[in-house]
Amino acid sequence: MNLGLQDAYNLTWKMALVLNGLSNPKLLDTYEGERAPVASDVIKMSSAMFATGFSNQLSRRIIRRLITDFASIFVRFVQVPPGTVSMLTIRYHDNLINQPHKTQRKPDVEFQVGQRAHDGTLVRVLVDGVTSEEMVRLHQLILGPGTFHILIFTSDMLSINAAPISKKTDHQGIILTDEAHLKKNLEHYLHEWRSKWAYGSKRFQDQKKQPLFNIHVIGALAETVSGSGFQDPSKIRADSLASKESGDGRLYLDESRVLHQRYGVPVKAGSGAIIVIRPDSHIGYRVVGASEPAWQDVDQYLRSIFNNLN
């Protein structure tokens, strides 16, 4: 069942783009390239399990007997890697819609394009840097069929203790950004993408248009210091982003810094990153940095999918 559901999930958003005249029909060719290897692995696994379970060979009968006799002990000490059966750890390889950055160093495998989007807990940042008591999981924010979710990781650049923007780059030479520049780029590109590409643009004109792009800003703090009678006053603050609607660039705090870690984005003195999550919850593109050049790279990636798939 998991195989069939993920097959459908992989194909439907691609069909939606093609049927709405938003992408070249060649986009559909990526379905077989991504899902056929998964189906092949499942068939091999099922065949091996069937052979072991029903074969009359002596060796296989012994294996079945041992498994039956010691199953209760076996499961106590052996853990199946998370996602093995549910197939949530599958990575799609590089293709027309899973594009590694052309010039930046390729990250470790767990952070590369094609991986399924990692989950983690966030809290909303309100005006004046106050944080909401209500927690939300990232996977709750990226729900909804047919929508690209663009995650803007800002490392600790939005901290009230962050270095002034006069410090132009990080130690890798990646350009830094601040609230004003981030807001400007966010609003410019989100408006451009939504006005240029939208469902119902050519067919299904009577249907209510669904946002094709949502943006979520995720900030963090370097390790804080607290103790008896002392609370570290550090906080992230970007009132112009805190007041935005969900999907329009609303600001969240990665309080435990786990999400930054799971996406391979350094927090302390980092330059952030932009991660594009495909509508089927896999990473399509990533770029280190959250300044103008990074936004330009994301724009180029999206243009390669919409109407211009080679």
mmCIF file of N, CA and C in Angstrom, residues 100-234:
data_model
loop_
_atom_site.group_PDB
_atom_site.id
_atom_site.type_symbol
_atom_site.label_atom_id
_atom_site.label_comp_id
_atom_site.label_asym_id
_atom_site.label_seq_id
_atom_site.Cartn_x
_atom_site.Cartn_y
_atom_site.Cartn_z
ATOM 1 N N PRO A 100 21.311 19.474 -7.968
ATOM 2 C CA PRO A 100 22.339 19.976 -7.051
ATOM 3 C C PRO A 100 22.824 21.336 -7.519
ATOM 4 N N HIS A 101 23.336 22.115 -6.593
ATOM 5 C CA HIS A 101 23.840 23.441 -6.955
ATOM 6 C C HIS A 101 25.033 23.293 -7.900
ATOM 7 N N LYS A 102 25.118 24.194 -8.868
ATOM 8 C CA LYS A 102 26.128 24.062 -9.917
ATOM 9 C C LYS A 102 27.536 24.378 -9.446
ATOM 10 N N THR A 103 27.677 25.226 -8.428
ATOM 11 C CA THR A 103 29.017 25.648 -8.026
ATOM 12 C C THR A 103 29.347 25.351 -6.562
ATOM 13 N N GLN A 104 28.364 25.248 -5.710
ATOM 14 C CA GLN A 104 28.647 25.011 -4.293
ATOM 15 C C GLN A 104 28.997 23.546 -4.043
ATOM 16 N N ARG A 105 29.748 23.329 -2.993
ATOM 17 C CA ARG A 105 30.160 21.969 -2.639
ATOM 18 C C ARG A 105 28.943 21.110 -2.303
ATOM 19 N N LYS A 106 28.949 19.888 -2.781
ATOM 20 C CA LYS A 106 27.835 18.977 -2.534
ATOM 21 C C LYS A 106 27.829 18.578 -1.061
ATOM 22 N N PRO A 107 26.694 18.684 -0.387
ATOM 23 C CA PRO A 107 26.649 18.330 1.029
ATOM 24 C C PRO A 107 26.642 16.820 1.235
ATOM 25 N N ASP A 108 26.700 16.387 2.479
ATOM 26 C CA ASP A 108 26.606 14.965 2.781
ATOM 27 C C ASP A 108 25.291 14.402 2.245
ATOM 28 N N VAL A 109 25.246 13.093 2.020
ATOM 29 C CA VAL A 109 24.100 12.448 1.375
ATOM 30 C C VAL A 109 22.784 12.775 2.061
ATOM 31 N N GLU A 110 22.777 12.788 3.383
ATOM 32 C CA GLU A 110 21.523 12.996 4.110
ATOM 33 C C GLU A 110 20.920 14.376 3.891
ATOM 34 N N PHE A 111 21.709 15.320 3.356
ATOM 35 C CA PHE A 111 21.216 16.677 3.118
ATOM 36 C C PHE A 111 20.997 16.972 1.630
ATOM 37 N N GLN A 112 21.268 16.010 0.773
ATOM 38 C CA GLN A 112 21.260 16.262 -0.661
ATOM 39 C C GLN A 112 19.845 16.313 -1.227
ATOM 40 N N VAL A 113 19.739 16.864 -2.444
ATOM 41 C CA VAL A 113 18.453 16.899 -3.134
ATOM 42 C C VAL A 113 17.984 15.469 -3.381
ATOM 43 N N GLY A 114 16.667 15.307 -3.400
ATOM 44 C CA GLY A 114 16.073 13.986 -3.579
ATOM 45 C C GLY A 114 15.661 13.338 -2.284
ATOM 46 N N GLN A 115 16.250 13.791 -1.163
ATOM 47 C CA GLN A 115 15.875 13.245 0.135
ATOM 48 C C GLN A 115 14.477 13.713 0.524
ATOM 49 N N ARG A 116 13.804 12.913 1.345
ATOM 50 C CA ARG A 116 12.508 13.345 1.854
ATOM 51 C C ARG A 116 12.727 14.448 2.882
ATOM 52 N N ALA A 117 11.819 15.414 2.902
ATOM 53 C CA ALA A 117 11.927 16.529 3.837
ATOM 54 C C ALA A 117 11.923 16.033 5.272
ATOM 55 N N HIS A 118 12.874 16.496 6.065
ATOM 56 C CA HIS A 118 12.958 16.109 7.467
ATOM 57 C C HIS A 118 11.949 16.914 8.293
ATOM 58 N N ASP A 119 11.540 16.341 9.396
ATOM 59 C CA ASP A 119 10.562 16.994 10.262
ATOM 60 C C ASP A 119 11.242 17.510 11.522
ATOM 61 N N GLY A 120 10.578 18.401 12.218
ATOM 62 C CA GLY A 120 11.089 18.946 13.471
ATOM 63 C C GLY A 120 10.096 19.928 14.049
ATOM 64 N N THR A 121 10.323 20.332 15.283
ATOM 65 C CA THR A 121 9.399 21.204 16.002
ATOM 66 C C THR A 121 9.828 22.668 15.904
ATOM 67 N N LEU A 122 8.843 23.534 15.676
ATOM 68 C CA LEU A 122 9.074 24.973 15.583
ATOM 69 C C LEU A 122 8.116 25.703 16.504
ATOM 70 N N VAL A 123 8.477 26.930 16.870
ATOM 71 C CA VAL A 123 7.548 27.820 17.572
ATOM 72 C C VAL A 123 7.485 29.124 16.791
ATOM 73 N N ARG A 124 6.312 29.713 16.745
ATOM 74 C CA ARG A 124 6.147 30.961 16.002
ATOM 75 C C ARG A 124 6.770 32.122 16.774
ATOM 76 N N VAL A 125 7.439 33.001 16.052
ATOM 77 C CA VAL A 125 7.997 34.213 16.640
ATOM 78 C C VAL A 125 7.005 35.347 16.415
ATOM 79 N N LEU A 126 6.638 36.024 17.488
ATOM 80 C CA LEU A 126 5.679 37.122 17.421
ATOM 81 C C LEU A 126 6.411 38.466 17.402
ATOM 82 N N VAL A 127 5.663 39.542 17.364
ATOM 83 C CA VAL A 127 6.245 40.881 17.379
ATOM 84 C C VAL A 127 7.041 41.086 18.671
ATOM 85 N N ASP A 128 8.121 41.837 18.589
ATOM 86 C CA ASP A 128 9.041 42.104 19.700
ATOM 87 C C ASP A 128 9.882 40.901 20.085
ATOM 88 N N GLY A 129 9.883 39.871 19.252
ATOM 89 C CA GLY A 129 10.707 38.708 19.527
ATOM 90 C C GLY A 129 10.111 37.735 20.519
ATOM 91 N N VAL A 130 8.875 37.970 20.937
ATOM 92 C CA VAL A 130 8.197 37.045 21.852
ATOM 93 C C VAL A 130 7.850 35.777 21.080
ATOM 94 N N THR A 131 7.979 34.634 21.731
ATOM 95 C CA THR A 131 7.652 33.375 21.060
ATOM 96 C C THR A 131 6.320 32.832 21.573
ATOM 97 N N SER A 132 5.577 32.244 20.665
ATOM 98 C CA SER A 132 4.301 31.633 21.012
ATOM 99 C C SER A 132 4.537 30.376 21.839
ATOM 100 N N GLU A 133 3.586 30.039 22.696
ATOM 101 C CA GLU A 133 3.695 28.812 23.476
ATOM 102 C C GLU A 133 3.280 27.595 22.662
ATOM 103 N N GLU A 134 2.613 27.850 21.556
ATOM 104 C CA GLU A 134 2.133 26.747 20.722
ATOM 105 C C GLU A 134 3.227 26.287 19.775
ATOM 106 N N MET A 135 3.475 24.981 19.763
ATOM 107 C CA MET A 135 4.483 24.408 18.879
ATOM 108 C C MET A 135 3.825 23.864 17.616
ATOM 109 N N VAL A 136 4.575 23.858 16.534
ATOM 110 C CA VAL A 136 4.075 23.313 15.270
ATOM 111 C C VAL A 136 5.195 22.497 14.637
ATOM 112 N N ARG A 137 4.829 21.400 14.009
ATOM 113 C CA ARG A 137 5.810 20.575 13.319
ATOM 114 C C ARG A 137 5.957 21.071 11.882
ATOM 115 N N LEU A 138 7.157 20.988 11.365
ATOM 116 C CA LEU A 138 7.397 21.448 10.000
ATOM 117 C C LEU A 138 6.491 20.726 9.017
ATOM 118 N N HIS A 139 6.286 19.413 9.207
ATOM 119 C CA HIS A 139 5.442 18.664 8.287
ATOM 120 C C HIS A 139 3.993 19.149 8.304
ATOM 121 N N GLN A 140 3.572 19.809 9.374
ATOM 122 C CA GLN A 140 2.249 20.418 9.381
ATOM 123 C C GLN A 140 2.209 21.637 8.468
ATOM 124 N N LEU A 141 3.318 22.364 8.402
ATOM 125 C CA LEU A 141 3.373 23.564 7.564
ATOM 126 C C LEU A 141 3.434 23.228 6.080
ATOM 127 N N ILE A 142 4.026 22.089 5.751
ATOM 128 C CA ILE A 142 4.204 21.770 4.339
ATOM 129 C C ILE A 142 3.151 20.793 3.837
ATOM 130 N N LEU A 143 2.042 20.679 4.573
ATOM 131 C CA LEU A 143 0.919 19.872 4.102
ATOM 132 C C LEU A 143 0.236 20.574 2.933
ATOM 133 N N GLY A 144 -0.485 19.811 2.168
ATOM 134 C CA GLY A 144 -1.257 20.395 1.073
ATOM 135 C C GLY A 144 -0.736 19.940 -0.263
ATOM 136 N N PRO A 145 -1.590 19.337 -1.073
ATOM 137 C CA PRO A 145 -1.137 18.807 -2.366
ATOM 138 C C PRO A 145 -0.823 19.918 -3.365
ATOM 139 N N GLY A 146 0.206 19.687 -4.151
ATOM 140 C CA GLY A 146 0.488 20.573 -5.270
ATOM 141 C C GLY A 146 1.213 21.862 -4.955
ATOM 142 N N THR A 147 1.760 22.004 -3.754
ATOM 143 C CA THR A 147 2.411 23.261 -3.371
ATOM 144 C C THR A 147 3.905 23.063 -3.147
ATOM 145 N N PHE A 148 4.708 23.955 -3.714
ATOM 146 C CA PHE A 148 6.133 23.990 -3.413
ATOM 147 C C PHE A 148 6.321 24.804 -2.129
ATOM 148 N N HIS A 149 7.039 24.243 -1.179
ATOM 149 C CA HIS A 149 7.313 24.945 0.070
ATOM 150 C C HIS A 149 8.794 25.324 0.101
ATOM 151 N N ILE A 150 9.052 26.593 0.280
ATOM 152 C CA ILE A 150 10.417 27.111 0.248
ATOM 153 C C ILE A 150 10.814 27.510 1.663
ATOM 154 N N LEU A 151 11.787 26.789 2.204
ATOM 155 C CA LEU A 151 12.238 27.003 3.583
ATOM 156 C C LEU A 151 13.448 27.925 3.575
ATOM 157 N N ILE A 152 13.334 29.024 4.303
ATOM 158 C CA ILE A 152 14.439 29.979 4.406
ATOM 159 C C ILE A 152 15.069 29.818 5.790
ATOM 160 N N PHE A 153 16.182 29.137 5.857
ATOM 161 C CA PHE A 153 16.916 28.992 7.115
ATOM 162 C C PHE A 153 17.831 30.206 7.272
ATOM 163 N N THR A 154 17.705 30.893 8.402
ATOM 164 C CA THR A 154 18.473 32.128 8.574
ATOM 165 C C THR A 154 19.616 31.993 9.584
ATOM 166 N N SER A 155 19.904 30.755 10.023
ATOM 167 C CA SER A 155 20.954 30.570 11.032
ATOM 168 C C SER A 155 20.687 31.534 12.188
ATOM 169 N N ASP A 156 21.720 32.232 12.697
ATOM 170 C CA ASP A 156 21.487 33.188 13.794
ATOM 171 C C ASP A 156 21.537 34.639 13.303
ATOM 172 N N MET A 157 21.318 34.843 12.004
ATOM 173 C CA MET A 157 21.423 36.193 11.435
ATOM 174 C C MET A 157 20.334 37.141 11.921
ATOM 175 N N LEU A 158 19.184 36.596 12.406
ATOM 176 C CA LEU A 158 18.096 37.449 12.884
ATOM 177 C C LEU A 158 18.134 37.627 14.402
ATOM 178 N N SER A 159 19.191 37.144 15.021
ATOM 179 C CA SER A 159 19.358 37.337 16.461
ATOM 180 C C SER A 159 19.597 38.822 16.752
ATOM 181 N N ILE A 160 19.097 39.289 17.884
ATOM 182 C CA ILE A 160 19.326 40.688 18.256
ATOM 183 C C ILE A 160 20.806 40.941 18.538
ATOM 184 N N ASN A 161 21.561 39.853 18.712
ATOM 185 C CA ASN A 161 22.999 39.973 18.959
ATOM 186 C C ASN A 161 23.827 39.713 17.698
ATOM 187 N N ALA A 162 23.149 39.579 16.558
ATOM 188 C CA ALA A 162 23.869 39.266 15.321
ATOM 189 C C ALA A 162 24.804 40.405 14.937
ATOM 190 N N ALA A 163 25.861 40.038 14.246
ATOM 191 C CA ALA A 163 26.814 41.048 13.765
ATOM 192 C C ALA A 163 26.126 41.957 12.755
ATOM 193 N N PRO A 164 26.502 43.225 12.704
ATOM 194 C CA PRO A 164 25.886 44.151 11.734
ATOM 195 C C PRO A 164 26.147 43.701 10.304
ATOM 196 N N ILE A 165 25.263 44.125 9.412
ATOM 197 C CA ILE A 165 25.354 43.696 8.017
ATOM 198 C C ILE A 165 26.628 44.194 7.345
ATOM 199 N N SER A 166 27.343 45.103 8.003
ATOM 200 C CA SER A 166 28.605 45.587 7.443
ATOM 201 C C SER A 166 29.604 44.441 7.294
ATOM 202 N N LYS A 167 29.380 43.386 8.106
ATOM 203 C CA LYS A 167 30.174 42.181 7.907
ATOM 204 C C LYS A 167 29.526 41.432 6.754
ATOM 205 N N LYS A 168 30.104 41.508 5.576
ATOM 206 C CA LYS A 168 29.435 41.113 4.342
ATOM 207 C C LYS A 168 29.298 39.607 4.142
ATOM 208 N N THR A 169 30.285 38.823 4.552
ATOM 209 C CA THR A 169 30.279 37.393 4.237
ATOM 210 C C THR A 169 30.626 36.551 5.455
ATOM 211 N N ASP A 170 30.317 35.250 5.371
ATOM 212 C CA ASP A 170 30.732 34.320 6.416
ATOM 213 C C ASP A 170 32.119 33.790 6.071
ATOM 214 N N HIS A 171 32.590 32.800 6.827
ATOM 215 C CA HIS A 171 33.950 32.304 6.636
ATOM 216 C C HIS A 171 34.137 31.589 5.303
ATOM 217 N N GLN A 172 33.013 31.205 4.649
ATOM 218 C CA GLN A 172 33.107 30.550 3.345
ATOM 219 C C GLN A 172 32.951 31.542 2.190
ATOM 220 N N GLY A 173 32.757 32.793 2.533
ATOM 221 C CA GLY A 173 32.580 33.787 1.501
ATOM 222 C C GLY A 173 31.145 33.939 1.020
ATOM 223 N N ILE A 174 30.188 33.287 1.723
ATOM 224 C CA ILE A 174 28.777 33.398 1.369
ATOM 225 C C ILE A 174 28.226 34.710 1.917
ATOM 226 N N ILE A 175 27.518 35.450 1.088
ATOM 227 C CA ILE A 175 26.991 36.754 1.489
ATOM 228 C C ILE A 175 25.924 36.595 2.568
ATOM 229 N N LEU A 176 26.019 37.419 3.610
ATOM 230 C CA LEU A 176 25.045 37.404 4.697
ATOM 231 C C LEU A 176 23.856 38.299 4.355
ATOM 232 N N THR A 177 22.802 38.185 5.152
ATOM 233 C CA THR A 177 21.633 39.023 4.939
ATOM 234 C C THR A 177 21.087 39.481 6.284
ATOM 235 N N ASP A 178 20.123 40.387 6.255
ATOM 236 C CA ASP A 178 19.474 40.843 7.479
ATOM 237 C C ASP A 178 17.974 40.935 7.215
ATOM 238 N N GLU A 179 17.215 41.407 8.211
ATOM 239 C CA GLU A 179 15.759 41.431 8.089
ATOM 240 C C GLU A 179 15.285 42.239 6.886
ATOM 241 N N ALA A 180 15.838 43.427 6.705
ATOM 242 C CA ALA A 180 15.368 44.304 5.630
ATOM 243 C C ALA A 180 15.597 43.684 4.255
ATOM 244 N N HIS A 181 16.796 43.161 4.025
ATOM 245 C CA HIS A 181 17.098 42.560 2.733
ATOM 246 C C HIS A 181 16.309 41.270 2.524
ATOM 247 N N LEU A 182 16.151 40.485 3.598
ATOM 248 C CA LEU A 182 15.400 39.241 3.502
ATOM 249 C C LEU A 182 13.943 39.523 3.143
ATOM 250 N N LYS A 183 13.350 40.491 3.807
ATOM 251 C CA LYS A 183 11.957 40.861 3.533
ATOM 252 C C LYS A 183 11.794 41.329 2.086
ATOM 253 N N LYS A 184 12.730 42.134 1.626
ATOM 254 C CA LYS A 184 12.662 42.653 0.259
ATOM 255 C C LYS A 184 12.709 41.520 -0.762
ATOM 256 N N ASN A 185 13.658 40.598 -0.603
ATOM 257 C CA ASN A 185 13.780 39.490 -1.545
ATOM 258 C C ASN A 185 12.587 38.547 -1.463
ATOM 259 N N LEU A 186 12.163 38.276 -0.248
ATOM 260 C CA LEU A 186 11.034 37.369 -0.038
ATOM 261 C C LEU A 186 9.785 37.888 -0.732
ATOM 262 N N GLU A 187 9.454 39.130 -0.491
ATOM 263 C CA GLU A 187 8.231 39.691 -1.066
ATOM 264 C C GLU A 187 8.331 39.818 -2.583
ATOM 265 N N HIS A 188 9.503 40.184 -3.060
ATOM 266 C CA HIS A 188 9.676 40.345 -4.503
ATOM 267 C C HIS A 188 9.495 39.013 -5.227
ATOM 268 N N TYR A 189 10.213 37.992 -4.779
ATOM 269 C CA TYR A 189 10.181 36.719 -5.500
ATOM 270 C C TYR A 189 8.870 35.965 -5.283
ATOM 271 N N LEU A 190 8.307 36.036 -4.094
ATOM 272 C CA LEU A 190 7.028 35.351 -3.871
ATOM 273 C C LEU A 190 5.942 35.954 -4.754
ATOM 274 N N HIS A 191 5.920 37.273 -4.848
ATOM 275 C CA HIS A 191 4.941 37.941 -5.719
ATOM 276 C C HIS A 191 5.173 37.556 -7.181
ATOM 277 N N GLU A 192 6.423 37.538 -7.586
ATOM 278 C CA GLU A 192 6.737 37.215 -8.977
ATOM 279 C C GLU A 192 6.324 35.790 -9.311
ATOM 280 N N TRP A 193 6.661 34.850 -8.433
ATOM 281 C CA TRP A 193 6.333 33.445 -8.702
ATOM 282 C C TRP A 193 4.829 33.211 -8.707
ATOM 283 N N ARG A 194 4.139 33.769 -7.721
ATOM 284 C CA ARG A 194 2.696 33.540 -7.637
ATOM 285 C C ARG A 194 1.938 34.211 -8.774
ATOM 286 N N SER A 195 2.406 35.352 -9.223
ATOM 287 C CA SER A 195 1.707 36.050 -10.309
ATOM 288 C C SER A 195 2.000 35.409 -11.656
ATOM 289 N N LYS A 196 3.145 34.760 -11.766
ATOM 290 C CA LYS A 196 3.542 34.172 -13.042
ATOM 291 C C LYS A 196 3.017 32.745 -13.203
ATOM 292 N N TRP A 197 3.029 31.987 -12.109
ATOM 293 C CA TRP A 197 2.637 30.577 -12.173
ATOM 294 C C TRP A 197 1.556 30.295 -11.130
ATOM 295 N N ALA A 198 0.404 29.828 -11.588
ATOM 296 C CA ALA A 198 -0.693 29.525 -10.667
ATOM 297 C C ALA A 198 -1.594 28.466 -11.275
ATOM 298 N N TYR A 199 -2.160 27.618 -10.448
ATOM 299 C CA TYR A 199 -3.111 26.629 -10.926
ATOM 300 C C TYR A 199 -4.343 27.331 -11.481
ATOM 301 N N GLY A 200 -4.943 26.715 -12.490
ATOM 302 C CA GLY A 200 -6.125 27.300 -13.104
ATOM 303 C C GLY A 200 -5.776 28.362 -14.117
ATOM 304 N N SER A 201 -4.490 28.458 -14.464
ATOM 305 C CA SER A 201 -4.085 29.510 -15.398
ATOM 306 C C SER A 201 -4.547 29.227 -16.824
ATOM 307 N N LYS A 202 -4.710 27.937 -17.162
ATOM 308 C CA LYS A 202 -5.118 27.615 -18.525
ATOM 309 C C LYS A 202 -6.348 26.704 -18.553
ATOM 310 N N ARG A 203 -6.429 25.803 -17.614
ATOM 311 C CA ARG A 203 -7.578 24.907 -17.558
ATOM 312 C C ARG A 203 -8.224 25.030 -16.184
ATOM 313 N N PHE A 204 -9.407 24.442 -16.059
ATOM 314 C CA PHE A 204 -10.113 24.449 -14.777
ATOM 315 C C PHE A 204 -10.275 25.876 -14.263
ATOM 316 N N GLN A 205 -10.659 26.792 -15.140
ATOM 317 C CA GLN A 205 -10.742 28.204 -14.787
ATOM 318 C C GLN A 205 -11.750 28.459 -13.666
ATOM 319 N N ASP A 206 -12.724 27.553 -13.517
ATOM 320 C CA ASP A 206 -13.754 27.778 -12.514
ATOM 321 C C ASP A 206 -13.314 27.373 -11.123
ATOM 322 N N GLN A 207 -12.166 26.724 -11.017
ATOM 323 C CA GLN A 207 -11.693 26.260 -9.715
ATOM 324 C C GLN A 207 -10.959 27.375 -8.976
ATOM 325 N N LYS A 208 -11.093 27.353 -7.662
ATOM 326 C CA LYS A 208 -10.378 28.319 -6.829
ATOM 327 C C LYS A 208 -8.882 28.051 -6.924
ATOM 328 N N LYS A 209 -8.113 29.096 -7.159
ATOM 329 C CA LYS A 209 -6.676 28.928 -7.309
ATOM 330 C C LYS A 209 -6.030 28.572 -5.975
ATOM 331 N N GLN A 210 -5.174 27.574 -6.024
ATOM 332 C CA GLN A 210 -4.445 27.144 -4.838
ATOM 333 C C GLN A 210 -3.025 27.678 -4.934
ATOM 334 N N PRO A 211 -2.478 28.191 -3.848
ATOM 335 C CA PRO A 211 -1.106 28.713 -3.900
ATOM 336 C C PRO A 211 -0.132 27.640 -4.375
ATOM 337 N N LEU A 212 0.664 27.991 -5.333
ATOM 338 C CA LEU A 212 1.658 27.068 -5.845
ATOM 339 C C LEU A 212 2.958 27.173 -5.066
ATOM 340 N N PHE A 213 3.115 28.306 -4.350
ATOM 341 C CA PHE A 213 4.341 28.529 -3.585
ATOM 342 C C PHE A 213 4.017 29.063 -2.196
ATOM 343 N N ASN A 214 4.619 28.460 -1.184
ATOM 344 C CA ASN A 214 4.565 28.974 0.179
ATOM 345 C C ASN A 214 5.992 29.118 0.692
ATOM 346 N N ILE A 215 6.214 30.155 1.485
ATOM 347 C CA ILE A 215 7.543 30.403 2.046
ATOM 348 C C ILE A 215 7.459 30.427 3.564
ATOM 349 N N HIS A 216 8.404 29.762 4.217
ATOM 350 C CA HIS A 216 8.475 29.719 5.678
ATOM 351 C C HIS A 216 9.897 30.095 6.098
ATOM 352 N N VAL A 217 10.014 31.061 6.990
ATOM 353 C CA VAL A 217 11.320 31.520 7.466
ATOM 354 C C VAL A 217 11.615 30.866 8.813
ATOM 355 N N ILE A 218 12.785 30.247 8.922
ATOM 356 C CA ILE A 218 13.145 29.487 10.120
ATOM 357 C C ILE A 218 14.466 30.025 10.676
ATOM 358 N N GLY A 219 14.376 30.690 11.815
ATOM 359 C CA GLY A 219 15.559 31.238 12.452
ATOM 360 C C GLY A 219 16.003 30.375 13.628
ATOM 361 N N ALA A 220 17.168 30.696 14.161
ATOM 362 C CA ALA A 220 17.701 29.949 15.304
ATOM 363 C C ALA A 220 18.673 30.838 16.057
ATOM 364 N N LEU A 221 19.010 30.390 17.247
ATOM 365 C CA LEU A 221 20.009 31.068 18.070
ATOM 366 C C LEU A 221 21.165 30.123 18.327
ATOM 367 N N ALA A 222 22.372 30.681 18.365
ATOM 368 C CA ALA A 222 23.494 29.887 18.833
ATOM 369 C C ALA A 222 23.208 29.514 20.285
ATOM 370 N N GLU A 223 23.923 28.569 20.819
ATOM 371 C CA GLU A 223 23.636 28.069 22.164
ATOM 372 C C GLU A 223 23.530 29.206 23.170
ATOM 373 N N THR A 224 22.445 29.172 23.949
ATOM 374 C CA THR A 224 22.226 30.194 24.968
ATOM 375 C C THR A 224 22.694 29.686 26.328
ATOM 376 N N VAL A 225 22.890 30.622 27.240
ATOM 377 C CA VAL A 225 23.375 30.291 28.575
ATOM 378 C C VAL A 225 22.317 30.673 29.596
ATOM 379 N N SER A 226 21.898 29.714 30.388
ATOM 380 C CA SER A 226 20.926 29.970 31.448
ATOM 381 C C SER A 226 21.367 29.236 32.701
ATOM 382 N N GLY A 227 20.982 29.759 33.839
ATOM 383 C CA GLY A 227 21.339 29.122 35.091
ATOM 384 C C GLY A 227 20.426 29.579 36.187
ATOM 385 N N SER A 228 20.792 29.274 37.421
ATOM 386 C CA SER A 228 19.975 29.644 38.562
ATOM 387 C C SER A 228 19.854 31.171 38.661
ATOM 388 N N GLY A 229 18.637 31.655 38.512
ATOM 389 C CA GLY A 229 18.398 33.088 38.609
ATOM 390 C C GLY A 229 18.825 33.883 37.397
ATOM 391 N N PHE A 230 19.215 33.187 36.316
ATOM 392 C CA PHE A 230 19.659 33.904 35.116
ATOM 393 C C PHE A 230 19.020 33.302 33.877
ATOM 394 N N GLN A 231 18.476 34.137 33.038
ATOM 395 C CA GLN A 231 17.892 33.709 31.773
ATOM 396 C C GLN A 231 18.549 34.489 30.645
ATOM 397 N N ASP A 232 19.137 33.783 29.714
ATOM 398 C CA ASP A 232 19.815 34.438 28.592
ATOM 399 C C ASP A 232 18.807 35.296 27.827
ATOM 400 N N PRO A 233 19.107 36.578 27.646
ATOM 401 C CA PRO A 233 18.158 37.479 26.972
ATOM 402 C C PRO A 233 18.167 37.370 25.447
ATOM 403 N N SER A 234 19.017 36.503 24.895
ATOM 404 C CA SER A 234 19.116 36.397 23.441
ATOM 405 C C SER A 234 17.784 35.972 22.834
#
